[in-house]
CSV table of C-alpha atoms in Angstrom, one decimal:
chain,number,residue,atom,x,y,z
A,1,MET,CA,-41.1,5.4,20.0
A,2,GLU,CA,-37.5,6.2,20.6
A,3,THR,CA,-35.4,4.5,23.9
A,4,GLN,CA,-32.5,6.0,25.4
A,5,GLN,CA,-29.3,3.9,26.0
A,6,PRO,CA,-27.9,4.1,29.7
A,7,PRO,CA,-24.6,6.5,30.0
A,8,GLY,CA,-21.3,5.2,28.5
A,9,GLN,CA,-22.8,2.4,26.3
A,10,TRP,CA,-21.1,4.1,23.2
A,11,ASP,CA,-17.7,4.9,24.9
A,12,VAL,CA,-16.4,1.8,23.1
A,13,PRO,CA,-16.8,0.9,19.3
A,14,PRO,CA,-17.9,-2.4,18.5
A,15,PRO,CA,-15.3,-5.1,17.6
A,16,PRO,CA,-14.5,-4.8,13.9
A,17,ALA,CA,-15.4,-7.6,11.6
A,18,THR,CA,-12.5,-10.3,11.0
A,19,PRO,CA,-11.5,-10.9,7.6
A,20,PRO,CA,-10.7,-14.1,6.2
A,21,ARG,CA,-7.6,-15.8,8.1
A,22,THR,CA,-4.4,-17.2,5.6
A,23,MET,CA,-1.1,-18.4,6.6
A,24,THR,CA,0.4,-14.8,6.9
A,25,ASP,CA,-2.4,-13.5,9.7
A,26,VAL,CA,-1.7,-13.2,13.0
A,27,GLU,CA,-4.7,-12.3,15.9
A,28,LEU,CA,-4.4,-8.8,17.4
A,29,ARG,CA,-6.8,-9.3,20.6
A,30,VAL,CA,-7.8,-7.9,23.9
A,31,SER,CA,-8.7,-10.1,26.4
A,32,LYS,CA,-8.6,-9.9,30.6
A,33,ARG,CA,-6.4,-6.7,30.4
A,34,LEU,CA,-3.7,-8.0,28.0
A,35,LEU,CA,-3.2,-7.0,24.5
A,36,TRP,CA,-1.9,-10.0,22.4
A,37,VAL,CA,-0.2,-9.7,19.0
A,38,GLY,CA,0.3,-13.3,18.1
A,39,GLY,CA,1.8,-15.3,20.7
A,40,ALA,CA,3.2,-12.1,22.6
A,41,ALA,CA,1.4,-10.3,25.4
A,42,TYR,CA,1.0,-6.5,26.3
A,43,PRO,CA,-0.5,-5.5,29.3
A,44,LEU,CA,-2.8,-2.7,28.9
A,45,GLN,CA,-1.7,-0.6,31.7
A,46,ASN,CA,1.9,-0.7,29.9
A,47,ILE,CA,1.0,0.6,26.8
A,48,ALA,CA,1.7,4.1,26.0
A,49,ARG,CA,0.7,4.7,22.4
A,50,VAL,CA,-1.2,3.3,19.7
A,51,TYR,CA,-0.6,4.9,16.1
A,52,THR,CA,-0.4,4.3,12.4
A,53,PHE,CA,2.2,5.0,9.7
A,54,THR,CA,4.3,4.5,7.1
A,55,LEU,CA,7.5,2.4,7.4
A,56,HIS,CA,9.6,3.5,4.3
A,57,PRO,CA,12.9,1.7,3.7
A,58,LYS,CA,16.2,3.6,4.3
A,59,ARG,CA,16.7,4.4,-0.1
A,60,LYS,CA,19.2,7.0,0.8
A,61,GLU,CA,21.5,5.5,3.3
A,62,ALA,CA,21.8,2.2,1.1
A,63,VAL,CA,23.1,4.5,-1.7
A,64,VAL,CA,25.6,6.4,0.3
A,65,ARG,CA,26.8,3.1,2.0
A,66,PHE,CA,27.4,1.3,-1.7
A,67,LEU,CA,29.7,4.5,-3.0
A,68,ALA,CA,31.3,4.2,0.2
A,69,ARG,CA,31.9,0.7,-0.3
A,70,THR,CA,32.5,0.9,-3.5
A,71,ALA,CA,35.5,3.5,-2.9
A,72,ILE,CA,37.1,1.5,-0.1
A,73,THR,CA,36.8,-1.6,-2.6
A,74,LEU,CA,38.3,0.0,-5.6
A,75,ALA,CA,41.0,1.7,-3.4
A,76,VAL,CA,42.4,-1.4,-1.8
A,77,ALA,CA,42.5,-3.1,-5.1
A,78,LEU,CA,44.5,-0.2,-6.9
A,79,GLY,CA,46.6,-0.3,-3.9
A,80,LEU,CA,47.5,-4.0,-4.2
A,81,THR,CA,47.4,-3.5,-7.6
A,82,ILE,CA,50.2,-1.7,-7.5
A,83,ILE,CA,51.6,-3.5,-5.0
A,84,GLY,CA,51.3,-6.7,-7.4
A,85,SER,CA,52.9,-4.6,-10.3
A,86,VAL,CA,56.1,-4.3,-8.1
A,87,THR,CA,56.5,-8.2,-7.4
A,88,PHE,CA,55.7,-8.4,-11.1
A,89,LEU,CA,58.9,-7.5,-11.9
A,90,ALA,CA,60.6,-10.1,-9.7
A,91,SER,CA,58.3,-12.8,-10.2
A,92,GLU,CA,55.7,-13.3,-13.1
A,93,SER,CA,53.5,-15.5,-11.7
A,94,THR,CA,53.6,-14.5,-8.7
A,95,GLY,CA,52.2,-10.7,-9.7
A,96,SER,CA,50.3,-12.1,-12.2
A,97,GLY,CA,48.4,-14.5,-9.5
A,98,LEU,CA,48.0,-11.9,-7.0
A,99,LEU,CA,46.4,-9.2,-9.8
A,100,THR,CA,43.8,-11.8,-10.7
A,101,PHE,CA,43.0,-12.5,-7.0
A,102,VAL,CA,43.0,-8.8,-6.2
A,103,TRP,CA,40.6,-8.6,-9.1
A,104,LEU,CA,38.0,-11.2,-8.9
A,105,GLY,CA,37.7,-10.4,-5.2
A,106,SER,CA,36.6,-6.8,-5.7
A,107,GLY,CA,34.6,-7.8,-8.7
A,108,GLY,CA,32.6,-10.6,-6.0
A,109,ALA,CA,32.5,-7.6,-3.4
A,110,LEU,CA,31.0,-5.2,-5.9
A,111,LEU,CA,28.7,-7.5,-7.3
A,112,TYR,CA,27.3,-8.2,-3.6
A,113,PHE,CA,27.1,-4.0,-2.7
A,114,VAL,CA,24.8,-3.6,-5.9
A,115,VAL,CA,22.8,-6.5,-4.5
A,116,ASP,CA,22.5,-5.3,-1.4
A,117,MET,CA,21.8,-1.7,-2.4
A,118,LEU,CA,18.7,-3.2,-5.2
A,119,SER,CA,17.5,-5.0,-2.5
A,120,VAL,CA,16.6,-1.6,-0.3
A,121,LEU,CA,16.0,0.0,-3.2
A,122,THR,CA,13.1,-2.0,-4.5
A,123,ALA,CA,11.7,-3.0,-1.1
A,124,GLN,CA,8.2,-2.1,-0.6
A,125,SER,CA,6.8,0.6,2.3
A,126,HIS,CA,4.3,-1.0,4.9
A,127,TYR,CA,1.1,0.9,6.2
A,128,VAL,CA,1.7,-0.4,9.8
A,129,LEU,CA,0.0,-0.4,13.5
A,130,ALA,CA,2.5,0.5,15.8
A,131,VAL,CA,1.6,-0.3,19.6
A,132,GLU,CA,4.4,1.1,22.0
A,133,THR,CA,5.0,0.0,25.7
A,134,ALA,CA,6.4,2.1,28.7
A,135,GLY,CA,9.6,-0.1,27.6
A,136,PRO,CA,11.6,-0.2,24.7
A,137,SER,CA,9.6,-2.2,22.6
A,138,THR,CA,6.9,-1.7,20.0
A,139,ALA,CA,4.9,-4.2,18.5
A,140,MET,CA,3.9,-3.6,14.7
A,141,VAL,CA,1.7,-5.4,12.5
A,142,THR,CA,0.3,-4.5,8.7
A,143,SER,CA,-2.6,-5.1,6.6
A,144,ARG,CA,-3.4,-4.5,2.9
A,145,ASP,CA,-6.4,-2.7,4.2
A,146,PRO,CA,-4.7,1.1,5.7
A,147,GLN,CA,-8.3,1.8,7.0
A,148,HIS,CA,-8.2,-1.2,8.9
A,149,LEU,CA,-5.4,-0.5,10.6
A,150,ASP,CA,-6.5,3.4,11.4
A,151,ARG,CA,-9.9,1.4,12.8
A,152,LEU,CA,-8.1,-0.6,14.9
A,153,VAL,CA,-6.2,2.6,16.6
A,154,GLY,CA,-9.7,3.8,17.8
A,155,TYR,CA,-10.4,-0.4,18.9
A,156,VAL,CA,-7.1,-0.6,21.1
A,157,ALA,CA,-7.6,2.9,22.3
A,158,GLY,CA,-11.0,2.1,23.6
A,159,ALA,CA,-9.6,-0.9,25.1
A,160,LEU,CA,-7.2,1.0,26.9
A,161,GLU,CA,-9.9,3.2,28.3
A,162,ASN,CA,-12.2,0.4,29.3
A,163,PRO,CA,-9.9,-2.5,30.7
A,164,ASP,CA,-12.8,-4.7,30.6
A,165,THR,CA,-13.3,-4.8,26.6
A,166,GLU,CA,-12.9,-7.7,24.6
A,167,PHE,CA,-12.4,-8.2,21.0
A,168,GLN,CA,-10.2,-10.4,18.6
A,169,VAL,CA,-9.2,-9.3,14.8
A,170,THR,CA,-6.8,-10.5,12.2
A,171,VAL,CA,-3.8,-8.9,10.9
A,172,GLU,CA,-1.2,-9.5,9.2
A,173,ARG,CA,2.8,-10.4,9.8
A,174,LEU,CA,5.3,-7.6,8.9
A,175,THR,CA,7.3,-9.6,6.9
A,176,ILE,CA,10.4,-7.9,5.7
A,177,SER,CA,13.9,-9.4,4.7
A,178,SER,CA,16.0,-7.1,7.1
A,179,PRO,CA,14.8,-4.5,9.6
A,180,THR,CA,18.0,-2.5,9.6
A,181,ASN,CA,16.8,-1.3,5.9
A,182,TYR,CA,13.9,0.5,7.5
A,183,TYR,CA,13.2,3.6,9.5
A,184,PHE,CA,11.9,2.3,13.0
A,185,GLY,CA,12.4,5.1,15.0
A,186,ASP,CA,14.9,4.9,18.3
A,187,ASN,CA,14.4,1.4,20.1
A,188,VAL,CA,12.0,-0.9,18.5
A,189,ASN,CA,11.7,-4.7,19.0
A,190,MET,CA,9.9,-5.8,16.1
A,191,TYR,CA,6.8,-8.1,15.7
A,192,GLY,CA,7.4,-9.8,12.3
A,193,GLY,CA,10.2,-9.3,9.9
A,194,ASN,CA,10.7,-13.4,8.7
A,195,GLY,CA,8.2,-14.8,11.4
A,196,ASN,CA,10.0,-13.8,14.5
A,197,VAL,CA,9.3,-11.8,17.3
A,198,GLY,CA,11.7,-9.4,18.8
A,199,ILE,CA,13.8,-8.1,15.8
A,200,ALA,CA,15.9,-5.6,17.4
A,201,ALA,CA,16.1,-2.5,14.6
């Protein structure tokens, strides 16, 4: 004999299973009309949007920045070389010392520019869950399982519709070396990135 469920009982999906915790894990939970992302609390009534997307590194910008920096560095080095050559006519030791300093400095700068560009070109994309508030901040977390994040969108959305809902899950911190090397959108305060809260991108 089939029993009928009271209306509205299945409006909110059941809480997701909690995977084993590691050092990179962070709790995402809804309790007492607050969404907690680690130690940061977001009132449910202030949440404007919950969604998932792939966070991509700014690879094209990194290459353009490298080319611009290289062109400026070489132009300055060539200019100083010309000045050094003129100085070389008057004093051999002064001119050669200036040329050595200019090209050693330029070489060091170019090496730094190459490493900076490669750090962006080799950076990984991250599939993230973003929680936007009515203000300028956005909380972001990630997971090795993209479907886990997709399901969390439903859980958080269910909590927004039913503020008395409570659940707790484990996700991962978004750890990236430099937030400025990623496309975040306009005004983002990211949870994560070197383990900090509120990194502006």
